[in-house]
Short mmCIF file of C-alpha atoms (C1' of nucleotides) in Angstrom, two decimals:
data_model
loop_
_atom_site.label_atom_id
_atom_site.label_comp_id
_atom_site.label_asym_id
_atom_site.label_seq_id
_atom_site.Cartn_x
_atom_site.Cartn_y
_atom_site.Cartn_z
CA MET A 1079 52.58 40.68 168.71
CA ALA A 1080 54.55 43.32 169.69
CA ASP A 1081 53.10 47.15 170.30
CA PRO A 1082 50.05 47.25 171.34
CA SER A 1083 49.34 51.09 171.87
CA PHE A 1084 46.43 51.72 169.29
CA HIS A 1085 43.45 48.81 168.89
CA ARG A 1086 40.14 49.40 167.10
CA THR A 1087 36.32 49.47 168.63
CA THR A 1088 35.29 46.23 166.83
CA ARG A 1089 31.90 44.07 167.97
CA GLN A 1090 33.53 41.25 168.85
CA ARG A 1091 35.90 42.43 170.68
CA GLU A 1092 33.90 44.54 172.96
CA VAL A 1093 31.52 41.37 173.26
CA ILE A 1094 34.47 39.33 174.88
CA ILE A 1095 35.58 41.66 177.03
CA GLU A 1096 31.68 42.15 179.03
CA GLU A 1097 30.85 38.39 178.81
CA LEU A 1098 34.14 37.87 180.64
CA ARG A 1099 33.79 40.86 183.20
CA ALA A 1100 29.99 39.29 183.38
CA SER A 1101 31.43 35.75 183.91
CA HIS A 1102 32.89 35.19 187.26
CA GLU A 1103 33.51 30.71 186.26
CA HIS A 1104 36.95 31.61 184.07
CA PRO A 1105 35.51 30.48 181.54
CA THR A 1106 38.95 29.10 178.73
CA ALA A 1107 39.23 30.20 174.77
CA ALA A 1108 36.35 27.93 174.16
CA GLU A 1109 34.15 28.09 177.22
CA LEU A 1110 34.10 32.22 176.66
CA TYR A 1111 34.33 31.59 172.48
CA GLN A 1112 30.47 29.52 173.45
CA SER A 1113 28.69 31.78 175.58
CA VAL A 1114 30.04 34.87 172.91
CA ARG A 1115 28.36 33.12 170.66
CA ARG A 1116 25.35 33.86 171.58
CA ARG A 1117 25.59 37.24 170.67
CA VAL A 1118 27.88 37.40 167.59
CA PRO A 1119 27.07 34.09 166.23
CA ASN A 1120 29.76 34.05 162.96
CA ILE A 1121 32.60 34.95 165.61
CA SER A 1122 35.55 32.31 164.87
CA LEU A 1123 37.35 31.42 167.38
CA GLY A 1124 40.57 32.30 165.98
CA THR A 1125 39.58 35.67 167.07
CA VAL A 1126 38.84 35.35 170.58
CA TYR A 1127 41.90 33.25 171.17
CA ARG A 1128 43.84 36.87 169.61
CA ASN A 1129 41.55 39.52 170.90
CA LEU A 1130 41.95 37.39 174.53
CA ASP A 1131 46.22 37.74 173.58
CA LEU A 1132 46.03 41.99 172.52
CA LEU A 1133 43.71 41.96 176.18
CA SER A 1134 45.30 39.70 178.79
CA GLN A 1135 48.43 41.79 177.00
CA ALA A 1136 46.71 45.64 177.20
CA GLY A 1137 46.23 44.86 181.13
CA MET A 1138 42.75 44.57 180.71
CA ILE A 1139 42.47 40.86 181.96
CA ARG A 1140 44.44 38.26 183.29
CA LYS A 1141 45.38 35.40 181.79
CA LEU A 1142 45.20 32.16 184.34
CA ASP A 1143 47.73 29.50 183.74
CA ALA A 1144 46.70 26.06 184.14
CA ALA A 1145 48.99 22.51 184.06
CA GLY A 1146 48.62 21.88 180.35
CA GLY A 1147 45.77 22.24 180.32
CA GLU A 1148 43.59 24.62 178.95
CA ALA A 1149 44.38 28.51 179.70
CA ARG A 1150 41.69 30.60 181.80
CA PHE A 1151 40.59 33.62 182.13
CA ASP A 1152 39.20 36.87 183.80
CA GLY A 1153 38.25 40.13 183.84
CA ASN A 1154 38.08 40.70 187.56
CA LEU A 1155 41.16 43.28 187.33
CA GLU A 1156 40.96 43.94 191.48
CA PRO A 1157 44.11 42.48 193.00
CA HIS A 1158 42.38 38.80 194.10
CA ASP A 1159 43.52 35.30 194.73
CA HIS A 1160 42.18 31.61 193.92
CA LEU A 1161 40.99 28.62 194.92
CA ARG A 1162 41.85 26.02 192.82
CA CYS A 1163 40.08 22.08 192.71
CA VAL A 1164 42.61 19.62 192.50
CA ARG A 1165 40.49 17.22 191.15
CA CYS A 1166 37.69 19.18 188.43
CA GLY A 1167 40.27 22.47 187.41
CA ALA A 1168 37.66 24.92 188.75
CA VAL A 1169 39.27 28.20 190.07
CA SER A 1170 37.00 30.23 192.62
CA ASP A 1171 37.41 33.81 193.77
CA ALA A 1172 39.46 33.95 197.27
CA GLY A 1173 40.45 37.67 198.57
CA ARG A 1174 43.37 38.58 198.26
CA THR A 1175 45.71 37.52 200.99
CA PRO A 1176 48.69 40.30 201.97
CA VAL A 1177 52.40 38.46 200.89
CA ALA A 1178 55.14 40.43 200.91
CA LEU A 1179 58.29 40.42 198.39
CA PRO A 1180 61.20 38.79 199.02
CA GLN A 1181 63.63 42.42 199.54
CA ASP A 1182 66.13 40.77 199.98
CA PRO A 1183 67.06 38.35 197.19
CA PRO A 1184 70.09 36.97 198.22
CA ALA A 1185 71.23 36.35 194.27
CA CYS A 1186 68.21 36.15 192.02
CA GLY A 1187 68.44 39.34 190.25
CA TYR A 1188 64.77 39.02 189.48
CA ARG A 1189 62.58 42.38 188.84
CA LEU A 1190 59.58 42.00 191.07
CA PHE A 1191 56.39 43.27 190.03
CA GLY A 1192 53.39 40.67 191.74
CA TYR A 1193 52.68 37.46 192.91
CA ARG A 1194 50.58 35.35 192.00
CA LEU A 1195 48.71 33.22 195.12
CA GLU A 1196 46.65 29.60 194.19
CA PHE A 1197 45.19 28.04 197.54
CA ILE A 1198 44.85 24.59 196.63
CA GLY A 1199 42.10 22.02 197.91
CA ILE A 1200 38.89 20.00 196.83
CA CYS A 1201 36.30 22.09 195.23
CA PRO A 1202 32.30 21.34 197.43
CA GLY A 1203 31.51 19.23 194.31
CA CYS A 1204 33.75 16.89 193.46
CA TRP A 1205 34.39 16.50 197.79
CA ASP A 1206 30.56 15.32 198.25
CA ALA A 1207 31.58 12.73 194.06
CA THR A 1208 34.63 11.64 196.02
CA HIS A 1209 32.95 10.74 199.69
CA LEU A 1210 29.20 9.93 198.12
CA THR A 1211 30.77 7.14 195.60
CA LYS A 1212 34.72 5.54 196.48
CA ALA A 1213 36.32 8.11 194.12
CA GLN A 1214 39.40 7.54 192.47
CA GLY A 1215 41.75 8.96 193.66
CA SER A 1216 43.08 11.05 190.58
CA THR A 1217 45.33 14.06 192.67
CA ASP A 1218 47.86 15.70 190.33
CA ASN A 1219 50.28 16.44 192.80
CA VAL A 1220 49.92 19.71 195.23
CA GLU A 1221 52.78 22.20 195.73
CA GLY A 1222 52.00 23.71 199.60
CA MET B 32 45.07 7.18 186.10
CA ALA B 33 43.83 5.03 189.62
CA ASP B 34 45.91 2.77 191.39
CA PRO B 35 49.13 4.65 191.81
CA SER B 36 50.65 1.60 194.45
CA PHE B 37 52.69 -0.34 192.89
CA HIS B 38 55.94 0.50 190.32
CA ARG B 39 58.27 -1.15 188.63
CA THR B 40 61.98 0.22 189.10
CA THR B 41 62.78 0.44 185.36
CA ARG B 42 66.56 2.74 183.90
CA GLN B 43 63.96 4.63 182.79
CA ARG B 44 62.46 6.05 185.85
CA GLU B 45 65.56 5.91 187.89
CA VAL B 46 67.25 8.27 184.52
CA ILE B 47 64.62 9.99 184.55
CA ILE B 48 64.51 10.95 189.19
CA GLU B 49 67.61 11.54 189.13
CA GLU B 50 68.10 13.53 185.75
CA LEU B 51 64.73 16.17 188.14
CA ARG B 52 66.60 16.01 191.34
CA ALA B 53 69.76 16.74 189.97
CA SER B 54 68.76 19.94 188.08
CA HIS B 55 67.39 22.41 189.30
CA GLU B 56 66.18 24.17 186.84
CA HIS B 57 62.36 23.40 186.22
CA PRO B 58 62.98 22.08 183.02
CA THR B 59 59.56 20.76 180.85
CA ALA B 60 59.13 17.38 179.86
CA ALA B 61 61.04 17.94 176.66
CA GLU B 62 63.54 19.71 178.16
CA LEU B 63 64.40 16.66 180.61
CA TYR B 64 64.00 14.37 177.38
CA GLN B 65 67.18 15.90 176.30
CA SER B 66 69.09 15.08 179.71
CA VAL B 67 67.94 11.71 179.98
CA ARG B 68 68.87 10.63 176.24
CA ARG B 69 72.13 11.00 177.56
CA ARG B 70 71.68 8.38 179.47
CA VAL B 71 69.65 5.78 177.91
CA PRO B 72 69.75 7.20 174.40
CA ASN B 73 67.03 5.79 172.70
CA ILE B 74 64.46 6.75 175.18
CA SER B 75 61.30 7.79 173.50
CA LEU B 76 59.49 11.25 174.79
CA GLY B 77 56.59 8.85 175.73
CA THR B 78 58.27 7.53 178.48
CA VAL B 79 59.41 10.24 180.03
CA TYR B 80 55.52 12.28 180.07
CA ARG B 81 54.09 9.42 181.25
CA ASN B 82 57.19 8.60 184.23
CA LEU B 83 56.33 12.85 184.98
CA ASP B 84 52.90 11.54 185.47
CA LEU B 85 52.82 8.52 187.38
CA LEU B 86 56.14 10.03 189.34
CA SER B 87 53.59 13.34 189.83
CA GLN B 88 50.48 11.78 190.66
CA ALA B 89 52.94 9.39 193.53
CA GLY B 90 53.88 12.32 194.71
CA MET B 91 57.52 12.45 194.32
CA ILE B 92 57.66 14.97 192.07
CA ARG B 93 55.94 18.34 191.26
CA LYS B 94 54.26 19.35 188.37
CA LEU B 95 54.33 23.01 187.87
CA ASP B 96 51.43 25.09 185.51
CA ALA B 97 52.65 27.30 182.72
CA ALA B 98 49.69 28.95 180.78
CA GLY B 99 49.40 27.47 177.59
CA GLY B 100 52.88 26.20 176.52
CA GLU B 101 55.06 23.73 178.73
CA ALA B 102 54.54 22.72 181.95
CA ARG B 103 57.44 22.65 184.32
CA PHE B 104 58.61 20.04 186.51
CA ASP B 105 60.44 20.13 189.49
CA GLY B 106 62.24 16.85 191.83
CA ASN B 107 62.21 19.29 195.06
CA LEU B 108 59.81 17.81 197.12
CA GLU B 109 60.63 20.55 200.13
CA PRO B 110 57.28 23.76 200.58
CA HIS B 111 59.54 26.46 198.50
CA ASP B 112 57.98 29.13 196.41
CA HIS B 113 59.10 30.29 192.80
CA LEU B 114 60.07 33.37 190.93
CA ARG B 115 58.72 34.05 187.06
CA CYS B 116 60.08 35.49 184.77
CA VAL B 117 57.37 36.38 181.89
CA ARG B 118 59.00 37.59 179.39
CA CYS B 119 61.65 34.03 178.78
CA GLY B 120 58.77 31.59 181.58
CA ALA B 121 61.71 31.05 183.62
CA VAL B 122 61.31 29.84 187.02
CA SER B 123 63.52 30.26 190.08
CA ASP B 124 63.37 28.55 193.61
CA ALA B 125 62.45 31.15 196.07
CA GLY B 126 62.69 30.25 199.96
CA ARG B 127 59.13 29.43 202.05
CA THR B 128 56.75 32.84 201.92
CA PRO B 129 54.22 31.74 205.40
CA VAL B 130 50.85 32.39 203.78
CA ALA B 131 48.04 31.31 206.47
CA LEU B 132 44.81 29.01 204.44
CA PRO B 133 41.55 31.02 204.59
CA GLN B 134 40.48 29.81 207.83
CA ASP B 135 36.65 31.32 207.72
CA PRO B 136 35.84 30.54 203.68
CA PRO B 137 32.15 32.32 203.55
CA ALA B 138 30.81 29.66 201.37
CA CYS B 139 33.45 28.93 199.60
CA GLY B 140 33.04 25.40 200.67
CA TYR B 141 36.19 24.38 198.85
CA ARG B 142 39.17 22.12 201.38
CA LEU B 143 42.00 22.72 201.15
CA PHE B 144 44.95 21.83 202.19
CA GLY B 145 48.35 23.59 200.55
CA TYR B 146 49.04 27.02 198.43
CA ARG B 147 50.99 27.39 195.41
CA LEU B 148 52.93 31.18 195.84
CA GLU B 149 54.76 32.52 192.50
CA PHE B 150 56.45 35.73 192.10
CA ILE B 151 56.35 37.14 189.11
CA GLY B 152 59.19 39.26 187.44
CA ILE B 153 61.16 40.04 184.79
CA CYS B 154 64.85 36.97 185.26
CA PRO B 155 68.47 39.61 185.33
CA GLY B 156 68.90 38.14 181.74
CA CYS B 157 66.01 39.60 180.16
CA TRP B 158 66.35 42.39 182.28
CA ASP B 159 69.72 43.27 180.10
CA ALA B 160 68.53 42.68 176.51
CA THR B 161 65.45 44.96 177.52
CA HIS B 162 67.97 47.21 178.96
CA LEU B 163 70.42 47.12 176.87
CA THR B 164 68.42 47.05 173.30
CA LYS B 165 65.17 48.86 173.23
CA ALA B 166 63.51 45.24 172.90
CA GLN B 167 59.65 44.67 172.71
CA GLY B 168 57.25 44.69 175.85
CA SER B 169 55.72 41.57 175.14
CA THR B 170 54.23 41.38 178.87
CA ASP B 171 51.84 38.60 178.99
CA ASN B 172 49.66 40.10 182.01
CA VAL B 173 50.26 39.48 185.13
CA GLU B 174 48.19 38.79 188.53
CA GLY B 175 49.36 40.61 191.51
"C1'" DA C 795 55.32 -16.38 183.70
"C1'" DT C 796 53.21 -12.12 183.43
"C1'" DG C 797 51.54 -8.10 183.09
"C1'" DG C 798 53.92 -3.31 183.61
"C1'" DC C 799 57.14 -0.86 181.07
"C1'" DT C 800 58.49 0.90 176.81
"C1'" DG C 801 59.44 2.38 172.30
"C1'" DC C 802 57.18 4.07 167.51
"C1'" DA C 803 53.69 6.74 165.61
"C1'" DA C 804 49.59 8.00 165.31
"C1'" DA C 805 45.63 10.87 167.53
"C1'" DC C 806 44.76 14.57 170.66
"C1'" DA C 807 44.29 19.72 172.88
"C1'" DG C 808 44.04 23.50 172.88
"C1'" DT C 809 46.54 27.15 170.23
"C1'" DT C 810 48.54 30.01 166.78
"C1'" DT C 811 49.04 31.78 162.23
"C1'" DG C 812 48.29 32.90 156.47
"C1'" DC C 813 45.30 34.97 153.60
"C1'" DA C 814 41.12 36.51 150.94
"C1'" DT C 815 38.18 40.27 152.71
"C1'" DG C 816 35.54 43.91 155.55
"C1'" DC C 817 34.81 47.43 158.57
"C1'" DC C 818 36.41 51.02 162.04
"C1'" DC C 819 39.08 55.53 161.78
"C1'" DG D 1127 41.10 55.15 151.79
"C1'" DG D 1128 44.25 52.69 154.76
"C1'" DG D 1129 45.07 49.06 158.20
"C1'" DC D 1130 43.58 46.47 161.22
"C1'" DA D 1131 40.42 42.91 162.44
"C1'" DT D 1132 38.03 39.69 160.73
"C1'" DG D 1133 36.39 34.14 159.54
"C1'" DC D 1134 37.62 29.95 157.90
"C1'" DA D 1135 40.84 26.28 158.00
"C1'" DA D 1136 45.54 24.28 157.42
"C1'" DA D 1137 49.22 24.04 160.71
"C1'" DC D 1138 51.89 23.70 165.17
"C1'" DT D 1139 53.27 22.23 169.58
"C1'" DG D 1140 53.01 19.96 173.90
"C1'" DT D 1141 51.01 15.81 175.89
"C1'" DT D 1142 48.58 10.82 175.46
"C1'" DT D 1143 47.26 6.90 173.74
"C1'" DG D 1144 47.08 2.18 171.02
"C1'" DC D 1145 50.11 -1.27 170.29
"C1'" DA D 1146 53.40 -5.21 169.97
"C1'" DG D 1147 57.81 -7.34 172.04
"C1'" DC D 1148 60.89 -6.52 176.76
"C1'" DC D 1149 61.76 -7.30 181.18
"C1'" DA D 1150 61.99 -6.43 186.54
"C1'" DT D 1151 58.89 -9.26 189.74
#
DNA sequence: ATGGCTGCAAACAGTTTGCATGCCC
DNA sequence: GGGCATGCAAACTGTTTGCAGCCAT
């Protein structure tokens, strides 16, 4: 968990990066595992996790948050924001909305170097589902 | 997980809300469990989880994300942003930085109703630790 | 009294880790 | 050849859930 300086180039690692870069769906570790498995059939889930961890610490991929649930990963390093569906947890890309870092943090004392902006809403699929069937209202509380 | 209309008033529930409202530290479920336990000694962790879930679905508290790790909870319903320490995971309050919701979502089709803004950085404590001892560089990748 | 709520503990899901072996440098 | 990386599986952590009894309404 410490010095991330030197890394070997293994087939597993290459394919993991490729698949993640190719996907725009912000896959979970398990999802990525499935797609990588098609090209490296006997890769193990543990290896996927180990590499995702390594790569995100090396700054080669981004790790997204998810409350209690599964982490999602993003191969797109361009600064950009996300749209998250409160209903199904899907994450879509959005452009970058510029936000100025707080310059005069009264007493926060934090060294800031970035921000994470996520728009909260309901994705088209879930919206339709809700408005066709009289669906249930399981909308975990939203911040905003 | 559905109809959040009617809830009873139990001592456990009251204390959970009170402790959460009183804390400005965005405690995890386990941390909250500890502080509630001082007033309701034989409450169970399961009850804490059940209530946190209920309350957040009722909109009475906020549930914060945490990648892979523990969820944190916020009793402050005022719209506000957060400062998150990449090193230790601590979460502090920040004011509200106004951000306009994307008005012309080209093809996103999302129904948006809020956003979540988190400034990423290193908290005073971790910063000091890093600069006193030649600490390790475990900085999970940051978004922004 | 009635059914939502609780404590307890077992079950789960996602993630991490130890170990022996394999393969990149 | 040396040591990082892998596959496998067990271990862990955080969270959820089934059940029998309790208590607010």
